[in-house]
Tab-separated table of C-alpha atoms in Angstrom:
chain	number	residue	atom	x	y	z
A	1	UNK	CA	39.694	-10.818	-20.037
A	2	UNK	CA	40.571	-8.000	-17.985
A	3	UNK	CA	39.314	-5.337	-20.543
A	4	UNK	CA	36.372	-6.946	-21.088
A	5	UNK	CA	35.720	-7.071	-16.930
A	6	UNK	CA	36.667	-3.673	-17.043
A	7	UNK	CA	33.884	-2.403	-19.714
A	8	UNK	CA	31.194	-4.646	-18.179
A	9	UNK	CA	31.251	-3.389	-14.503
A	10	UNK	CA	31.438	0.260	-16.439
A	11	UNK	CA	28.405	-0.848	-18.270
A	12	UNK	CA	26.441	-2.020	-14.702
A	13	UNK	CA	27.462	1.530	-12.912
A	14	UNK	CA	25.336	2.963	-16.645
A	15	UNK	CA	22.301	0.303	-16.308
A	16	UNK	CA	22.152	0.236	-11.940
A	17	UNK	CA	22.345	4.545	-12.359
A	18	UNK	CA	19.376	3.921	-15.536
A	19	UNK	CA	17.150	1.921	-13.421
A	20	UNK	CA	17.680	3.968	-10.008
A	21	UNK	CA	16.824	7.430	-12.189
A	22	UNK	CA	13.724	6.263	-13.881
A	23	UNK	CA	12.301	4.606	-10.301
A	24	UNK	CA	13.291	7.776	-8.556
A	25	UNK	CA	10.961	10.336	-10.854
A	26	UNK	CA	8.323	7.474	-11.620
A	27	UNK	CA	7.880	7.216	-8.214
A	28	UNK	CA	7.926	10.846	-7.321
A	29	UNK	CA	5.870	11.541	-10.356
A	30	UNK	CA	2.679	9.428	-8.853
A	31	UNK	CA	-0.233	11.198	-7.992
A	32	UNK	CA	0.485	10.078	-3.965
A	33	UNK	CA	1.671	11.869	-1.360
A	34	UNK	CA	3.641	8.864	0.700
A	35	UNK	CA	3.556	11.288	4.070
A	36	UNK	CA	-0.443	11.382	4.225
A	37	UNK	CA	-0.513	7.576	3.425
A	38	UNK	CA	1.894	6.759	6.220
A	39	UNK	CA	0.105	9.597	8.952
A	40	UNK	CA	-3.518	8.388	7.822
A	41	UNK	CA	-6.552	10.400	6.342
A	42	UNK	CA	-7.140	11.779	10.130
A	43	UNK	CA	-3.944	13.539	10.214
A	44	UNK	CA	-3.767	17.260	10.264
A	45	UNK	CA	-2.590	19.217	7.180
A	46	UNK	CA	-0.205	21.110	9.477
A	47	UNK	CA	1.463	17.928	10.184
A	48	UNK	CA	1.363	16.280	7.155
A	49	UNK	CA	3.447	19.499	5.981
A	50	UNK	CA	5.781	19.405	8.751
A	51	UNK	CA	6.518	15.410	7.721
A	52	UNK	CA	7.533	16.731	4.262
A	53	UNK	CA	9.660	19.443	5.191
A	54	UNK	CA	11.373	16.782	7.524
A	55	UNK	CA	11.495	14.243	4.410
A	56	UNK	CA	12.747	16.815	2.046
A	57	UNK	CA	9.336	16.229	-0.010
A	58	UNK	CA	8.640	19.761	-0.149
A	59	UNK	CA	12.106	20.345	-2.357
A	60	UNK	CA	11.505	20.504	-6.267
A	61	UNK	CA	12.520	16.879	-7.523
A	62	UNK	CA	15.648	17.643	-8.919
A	63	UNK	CA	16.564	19.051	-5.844
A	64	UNK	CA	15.226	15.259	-4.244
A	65	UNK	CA	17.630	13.449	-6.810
A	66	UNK	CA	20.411	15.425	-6.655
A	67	UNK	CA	20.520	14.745	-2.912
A	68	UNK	CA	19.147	11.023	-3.211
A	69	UNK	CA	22.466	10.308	-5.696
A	70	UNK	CA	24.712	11.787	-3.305
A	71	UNK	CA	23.769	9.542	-0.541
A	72	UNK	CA	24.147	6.908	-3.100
A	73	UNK	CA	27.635	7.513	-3.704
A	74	UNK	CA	28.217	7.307	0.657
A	75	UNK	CA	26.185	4.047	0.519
A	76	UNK	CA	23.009	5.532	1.878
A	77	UNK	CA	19.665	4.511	0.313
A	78	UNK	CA	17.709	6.299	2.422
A	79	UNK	CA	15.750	5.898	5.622
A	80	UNK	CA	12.354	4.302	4.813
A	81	UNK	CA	8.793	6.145	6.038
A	82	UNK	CA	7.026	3.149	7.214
A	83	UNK	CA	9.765	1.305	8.942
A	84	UNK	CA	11.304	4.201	10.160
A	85	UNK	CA	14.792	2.200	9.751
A	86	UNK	CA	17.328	3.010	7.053
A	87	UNK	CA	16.817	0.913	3.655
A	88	UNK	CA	19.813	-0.725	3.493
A	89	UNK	CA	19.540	-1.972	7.181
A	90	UNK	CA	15.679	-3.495	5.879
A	91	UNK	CA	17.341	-5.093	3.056
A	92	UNK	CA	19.869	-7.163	5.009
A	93	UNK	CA	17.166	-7.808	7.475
A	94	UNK	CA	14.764	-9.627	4.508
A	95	UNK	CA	17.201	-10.474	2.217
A	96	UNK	CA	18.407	-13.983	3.968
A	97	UNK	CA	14.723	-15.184	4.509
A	98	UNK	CA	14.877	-14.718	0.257
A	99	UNK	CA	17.867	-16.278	-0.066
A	100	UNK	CA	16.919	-19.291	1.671
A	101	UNK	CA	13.697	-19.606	-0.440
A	102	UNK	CA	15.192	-19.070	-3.356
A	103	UNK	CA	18.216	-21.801	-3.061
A	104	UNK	CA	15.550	-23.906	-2.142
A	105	UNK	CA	13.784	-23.333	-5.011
A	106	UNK	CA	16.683	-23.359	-7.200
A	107	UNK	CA	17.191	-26.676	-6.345
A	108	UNK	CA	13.969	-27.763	-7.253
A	109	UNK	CA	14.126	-26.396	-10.329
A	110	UNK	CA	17.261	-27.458	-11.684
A	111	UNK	CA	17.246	-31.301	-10.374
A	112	UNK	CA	13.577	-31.508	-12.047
A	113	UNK	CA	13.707	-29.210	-14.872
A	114	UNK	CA	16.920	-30.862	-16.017
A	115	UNK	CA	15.987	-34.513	-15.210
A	116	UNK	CA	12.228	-34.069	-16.925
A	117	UNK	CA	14.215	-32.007	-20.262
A	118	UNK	CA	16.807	-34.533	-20.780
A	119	UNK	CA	14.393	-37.368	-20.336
A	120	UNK	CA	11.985	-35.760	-22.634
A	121	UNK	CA	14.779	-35.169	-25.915
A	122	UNK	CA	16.128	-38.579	-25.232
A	123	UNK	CA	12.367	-39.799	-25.571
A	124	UNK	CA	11.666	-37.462	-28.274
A	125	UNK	CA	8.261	-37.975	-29.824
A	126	UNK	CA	7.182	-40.686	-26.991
A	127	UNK	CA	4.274	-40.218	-24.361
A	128	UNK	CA	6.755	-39.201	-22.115
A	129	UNK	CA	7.573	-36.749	-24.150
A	130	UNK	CA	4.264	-35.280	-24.530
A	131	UNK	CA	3.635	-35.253	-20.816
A	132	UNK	CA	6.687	-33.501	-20.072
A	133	UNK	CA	5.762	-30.621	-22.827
A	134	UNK	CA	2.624	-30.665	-21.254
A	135	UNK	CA	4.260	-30.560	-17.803
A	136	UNK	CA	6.160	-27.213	-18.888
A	137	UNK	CA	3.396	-25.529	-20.310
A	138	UNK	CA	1.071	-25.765	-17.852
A	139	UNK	CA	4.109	-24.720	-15.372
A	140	UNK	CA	4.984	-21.614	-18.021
A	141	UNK	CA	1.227	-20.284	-17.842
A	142	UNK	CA	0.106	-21.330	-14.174
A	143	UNK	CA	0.412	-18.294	-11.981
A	144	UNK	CA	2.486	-18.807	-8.730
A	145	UNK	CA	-0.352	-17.055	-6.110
A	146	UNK	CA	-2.682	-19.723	-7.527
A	147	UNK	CA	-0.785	-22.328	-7.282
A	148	UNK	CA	0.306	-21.215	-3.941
A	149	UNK	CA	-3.541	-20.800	-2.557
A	150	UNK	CA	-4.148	-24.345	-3.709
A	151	UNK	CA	-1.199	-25.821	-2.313
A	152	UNK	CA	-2.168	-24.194	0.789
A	153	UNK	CA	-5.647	-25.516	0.405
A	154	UNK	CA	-4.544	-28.819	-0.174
A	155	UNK	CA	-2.027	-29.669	2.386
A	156	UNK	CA	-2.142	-26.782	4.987
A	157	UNK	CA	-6.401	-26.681	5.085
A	158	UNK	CA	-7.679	-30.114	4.262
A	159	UNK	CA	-4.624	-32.774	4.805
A	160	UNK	CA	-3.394	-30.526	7.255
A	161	UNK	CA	0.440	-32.400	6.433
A	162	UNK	CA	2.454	-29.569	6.025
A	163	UNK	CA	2.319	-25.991	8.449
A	164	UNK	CA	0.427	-22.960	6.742
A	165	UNK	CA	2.909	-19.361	6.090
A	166	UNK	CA	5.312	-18.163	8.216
A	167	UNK	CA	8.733	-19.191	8.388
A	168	UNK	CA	8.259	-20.701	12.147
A	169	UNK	CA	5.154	-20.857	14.346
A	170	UNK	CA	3.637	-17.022	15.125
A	171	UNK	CA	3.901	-18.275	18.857
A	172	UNK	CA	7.521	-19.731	18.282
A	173	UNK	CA	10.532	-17.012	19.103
A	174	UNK	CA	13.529	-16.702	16.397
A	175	UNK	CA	16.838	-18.295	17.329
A	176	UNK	CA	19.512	-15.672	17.909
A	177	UNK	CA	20.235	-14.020	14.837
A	178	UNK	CA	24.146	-14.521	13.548
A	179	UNK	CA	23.256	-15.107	10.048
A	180	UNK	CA	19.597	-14.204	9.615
A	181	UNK	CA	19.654	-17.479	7.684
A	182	UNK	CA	17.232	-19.405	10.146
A	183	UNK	CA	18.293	-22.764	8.509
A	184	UNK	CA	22.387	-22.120	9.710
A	185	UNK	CA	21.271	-20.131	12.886
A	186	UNK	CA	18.693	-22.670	13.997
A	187	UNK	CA	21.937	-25.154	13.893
A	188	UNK	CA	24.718	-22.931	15.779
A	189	UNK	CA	21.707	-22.112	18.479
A	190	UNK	CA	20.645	-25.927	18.370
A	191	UNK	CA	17.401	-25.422	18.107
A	192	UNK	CA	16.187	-28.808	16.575
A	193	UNK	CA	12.202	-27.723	16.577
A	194	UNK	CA	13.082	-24.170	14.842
A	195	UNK	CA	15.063	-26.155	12.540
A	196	UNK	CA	12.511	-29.143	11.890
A	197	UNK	CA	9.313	-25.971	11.792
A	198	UNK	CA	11.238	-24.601	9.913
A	199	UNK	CA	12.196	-26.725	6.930
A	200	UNK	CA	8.459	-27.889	7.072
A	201	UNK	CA	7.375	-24.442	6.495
A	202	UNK	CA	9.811	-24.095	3.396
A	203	UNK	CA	8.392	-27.047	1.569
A	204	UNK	CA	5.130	-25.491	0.020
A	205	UNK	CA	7.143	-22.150	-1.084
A	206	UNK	CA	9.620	-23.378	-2.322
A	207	UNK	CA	8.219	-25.744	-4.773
A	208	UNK	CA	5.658	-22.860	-5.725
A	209	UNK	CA	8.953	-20.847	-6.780
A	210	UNK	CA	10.266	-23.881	-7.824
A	211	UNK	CA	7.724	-25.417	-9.977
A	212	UNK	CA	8.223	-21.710	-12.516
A	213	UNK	CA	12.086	-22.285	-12.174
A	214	UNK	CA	11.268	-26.142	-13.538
A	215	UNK	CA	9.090	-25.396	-16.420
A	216	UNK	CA	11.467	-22.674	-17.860
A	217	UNK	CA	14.531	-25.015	-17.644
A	218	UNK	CA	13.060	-28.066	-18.559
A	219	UNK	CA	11.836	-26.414	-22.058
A	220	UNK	CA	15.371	-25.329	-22.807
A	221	UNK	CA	17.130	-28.725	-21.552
A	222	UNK	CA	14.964	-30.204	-24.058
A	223	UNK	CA	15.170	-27.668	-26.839
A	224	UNK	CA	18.976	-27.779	-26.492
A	225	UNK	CA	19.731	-31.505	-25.978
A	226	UNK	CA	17.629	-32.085	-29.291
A	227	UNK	CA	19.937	-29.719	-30.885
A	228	UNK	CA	22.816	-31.362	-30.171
A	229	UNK	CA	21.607	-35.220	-30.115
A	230	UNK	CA	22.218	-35.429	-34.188
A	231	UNK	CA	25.490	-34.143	-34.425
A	232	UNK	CA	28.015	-36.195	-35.949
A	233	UNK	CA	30.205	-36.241	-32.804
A	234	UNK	CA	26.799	-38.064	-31.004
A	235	UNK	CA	26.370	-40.202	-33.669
A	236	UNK	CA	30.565	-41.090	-33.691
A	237	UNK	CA	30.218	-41.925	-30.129
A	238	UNK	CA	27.875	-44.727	-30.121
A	239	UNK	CA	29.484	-46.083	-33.294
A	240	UNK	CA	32.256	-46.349	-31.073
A	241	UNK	CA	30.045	-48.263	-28.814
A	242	UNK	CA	29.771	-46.250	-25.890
A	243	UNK	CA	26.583	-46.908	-23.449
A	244	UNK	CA	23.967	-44.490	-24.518
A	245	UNK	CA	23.943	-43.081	-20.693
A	246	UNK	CA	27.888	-42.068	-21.184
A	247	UNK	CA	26.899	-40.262	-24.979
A	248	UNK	CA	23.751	-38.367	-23.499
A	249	UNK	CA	25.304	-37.334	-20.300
A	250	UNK	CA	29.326	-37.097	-21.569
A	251	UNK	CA	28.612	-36.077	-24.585
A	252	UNK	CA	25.370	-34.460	-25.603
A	253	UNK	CA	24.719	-32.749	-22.060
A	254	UNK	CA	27.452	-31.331	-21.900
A	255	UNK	CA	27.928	-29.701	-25.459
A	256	UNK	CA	23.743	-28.304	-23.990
A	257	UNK	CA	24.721	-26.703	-21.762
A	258	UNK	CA	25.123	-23.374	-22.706
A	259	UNK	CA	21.826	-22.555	-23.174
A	260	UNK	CA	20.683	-24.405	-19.752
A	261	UNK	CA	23.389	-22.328	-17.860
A	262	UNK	CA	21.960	-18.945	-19.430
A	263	UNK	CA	18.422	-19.990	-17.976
A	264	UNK	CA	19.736	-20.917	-14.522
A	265	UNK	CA	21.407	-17.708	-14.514
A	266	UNK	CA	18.612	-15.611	-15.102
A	267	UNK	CA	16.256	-17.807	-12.842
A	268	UNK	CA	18.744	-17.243	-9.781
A	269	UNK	CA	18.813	-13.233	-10.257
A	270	UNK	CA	14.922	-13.908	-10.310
A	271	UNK	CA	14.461	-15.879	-7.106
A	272	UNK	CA	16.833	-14.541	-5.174
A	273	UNK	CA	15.387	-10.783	-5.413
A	274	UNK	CA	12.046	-12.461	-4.021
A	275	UNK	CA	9.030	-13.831	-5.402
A	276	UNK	CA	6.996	-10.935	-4.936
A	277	UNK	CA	3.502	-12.942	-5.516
A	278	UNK	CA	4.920	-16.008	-3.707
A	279	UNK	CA	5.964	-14.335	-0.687
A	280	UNK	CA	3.119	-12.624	-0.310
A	281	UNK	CA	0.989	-15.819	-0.209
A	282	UNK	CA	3.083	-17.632	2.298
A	283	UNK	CA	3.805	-13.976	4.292
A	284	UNK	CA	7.313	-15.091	3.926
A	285	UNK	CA	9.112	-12.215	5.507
A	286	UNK	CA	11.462	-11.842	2.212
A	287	UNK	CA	12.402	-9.038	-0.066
A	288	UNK	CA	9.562	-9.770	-2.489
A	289	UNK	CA	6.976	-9.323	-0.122
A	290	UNK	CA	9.127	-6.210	1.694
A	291	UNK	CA	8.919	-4.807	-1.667
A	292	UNK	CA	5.169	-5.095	-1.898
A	293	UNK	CA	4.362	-3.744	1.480
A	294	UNK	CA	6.656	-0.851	0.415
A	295	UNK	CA	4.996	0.144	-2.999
A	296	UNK	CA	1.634	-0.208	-1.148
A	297	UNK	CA	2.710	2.237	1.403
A	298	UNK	CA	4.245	4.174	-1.151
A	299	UNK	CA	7.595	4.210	0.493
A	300	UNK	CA	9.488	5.711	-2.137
A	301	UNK	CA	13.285	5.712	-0.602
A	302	UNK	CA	12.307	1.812	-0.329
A	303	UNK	CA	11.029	1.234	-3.601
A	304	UNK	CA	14.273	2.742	-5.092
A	305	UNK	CA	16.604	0.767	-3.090
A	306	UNK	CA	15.107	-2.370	-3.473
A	307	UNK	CA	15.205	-1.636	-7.240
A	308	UNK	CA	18.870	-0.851	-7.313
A	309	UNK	CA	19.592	-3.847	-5.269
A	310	UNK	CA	17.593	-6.013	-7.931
A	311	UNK	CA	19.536	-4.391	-10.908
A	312	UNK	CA	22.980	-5.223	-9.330
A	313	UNK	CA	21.766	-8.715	-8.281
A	314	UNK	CA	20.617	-9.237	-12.332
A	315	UNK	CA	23.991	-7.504	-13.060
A	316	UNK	CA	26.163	-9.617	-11.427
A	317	UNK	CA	24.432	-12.519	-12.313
A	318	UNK	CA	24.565	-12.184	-15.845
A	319	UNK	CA	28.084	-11.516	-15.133
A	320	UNK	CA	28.690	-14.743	-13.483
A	321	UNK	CA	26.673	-16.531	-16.544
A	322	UNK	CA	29.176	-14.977	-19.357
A	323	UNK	CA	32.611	-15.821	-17.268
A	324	UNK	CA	31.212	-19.547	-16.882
A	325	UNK	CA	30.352	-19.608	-20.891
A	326	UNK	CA	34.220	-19.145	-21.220
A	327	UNK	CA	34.868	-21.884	-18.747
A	328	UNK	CA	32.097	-24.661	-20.266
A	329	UNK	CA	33.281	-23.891	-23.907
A	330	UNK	CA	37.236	-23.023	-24.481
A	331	UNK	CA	36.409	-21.380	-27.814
A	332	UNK	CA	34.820	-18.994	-26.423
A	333	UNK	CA	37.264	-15.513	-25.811
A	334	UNK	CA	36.512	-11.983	-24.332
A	335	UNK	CA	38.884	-9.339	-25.535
């Protein structure tokens, strides 16, 4: 087990330094000068070139890189052009707001992609069945800033039952931050309105986010459990008279889950690094929609970090996903 840790955190230093080289030159590559987009179309020339002497733009690229890599290896990613703060300082500022999203969504995903899958294989070939197909299918192709406009149209606009984007109130000031997770630091500062605003304003997001999460694992809850449901060890169990709930839960689910854990693994590196489309639509103040705002600015020190961060959060999340196959199924060995 050891050896095999060993060669697959040297294989994540290969794949994060892969993925921070080709966003460095693709982004430096762009016909864009990032200084004249931050200083405006007004700005002198003179000072435009003064910006990129200060910035270290005016440096061939390899020059860029070679210095961008060593600040990599001191844990500096950089000091961003349009929030004039240092990248890694931005990242811990959005990330919680994306974590908080994205357990929420999580949630929603697994306890209804699960439920509907396992419901849907048991029922195999039934209307419910059919629904639930249709169900993922339309939640596989529906495109989350729709489905976020309409959501908003529906229960922000007309109902007017749930807030509109934001994570509080514009007019509303943030509890002291001690966490930056509003949810825990709305409780230590005992704030009961932030807390109440704010778990209103995480309903329509999160089951935007959620609703993709559902559709993906529902389809391979299904898919697996159907694999599984005619083995001979199902079909042994209920000759030995065990209720059908104790073979599909005991028995099938459990022998499914591999597959189902791979999914939720993948989802989880996917919401956590931010919803770009989703956060955009409710202006959640996330990673997803820093990461927009950045690669509309063309902030390139921001793009690249936020990158890198992504790769290590897939990384480690696949990671996590192989140890736990080990765990769910004892056959399994890493040498």
């Amino acid at each position: 087990m050891l050896s095999y840790l060993i060669r697959r955190l040297a294989w994540m230093v290969v794949v994060v330094w892969g993925v921070v080289t080709i966003t460095f030159f693709v982004a430096r590559v762009i016909p864009a000068d990032p200084v004249a987009a931050i200083l405006g179309p007004q700005a002198p020339q003179e000072a435009i070139e003064r910006e990129r002497a200060r910035w270290g733009f005016d440096k061939p690229i390899y020059v860029q890189y070679v210095r961008y890599i060593s600040g990599l290896l001191h844990g500096d990613l950089g000091v961003s052009l349009r929030t004039r703060r240092p990248v890694l300082e931005d990242i811990k500022q959005f990330f919680p707001a994306t974590v908080e999203l994205g357990l929420a969504a999580l949630i929603i995903g697994v306890m209804l992609g699960i439920g509907v899958g396992v419901i849907s294989a048991v029922y195999n070939g039934s209307l419910v069945d059919h629904i639930s197909r249709v169900f993922a299918i339309i939640g596989l192709s529906m495109p989350a800033f729709w489905l976020g406009l309409l959501l908003l149209l529906i229960f922000y606009h007309t109902l007017g039952w749930l807030p509109g984007p934001g994570r509080l109130p514009y007019w509303y000031p943030l509890p002291p931050r001690v966490t930056g997770l509003l949810f825990v630091d709305s409780i230590i500062a005992r704030d009961w309105f932030a807390l109440k605003s704010f778990l209103q304003h995480l309903i329509l997001p999160a089951f935007t986010l959620g609703w993709l999460s559902t559709a993906s694992i529902a389809r391979i809850t299904r898919s697996s459990m159907l694999e599984v449901m005619h083995e001979e060890y199902i079909k042994t169990a209920r000759m030995k008279g065990l209720r059908e709930s104790t073979v599909i839960m005991k028995h099938a689910f459990r022998n499914a889950l591999l597959p189902i854990v791979t999914v939720i693994g993948v989802r989880i590196a996917y919401l956590l690094e931010g919803a770009v489309l989703t956060e955009t639509v409710f202006a959640w103040p996330g990673l997803g929609r820093y990461a927009t705002q950045s690669f509309l600015s063309i902030d390139f020190n921001a793009v690249v970090g936020v990158a890198l961060f992504m790769a290590l959060l897939y990384s480690f999340c696949n990671l996590a996903v192989d140890l736990l196959y080990a765990y769910l199924n004892p056959k399994i060995r890493y040498v």
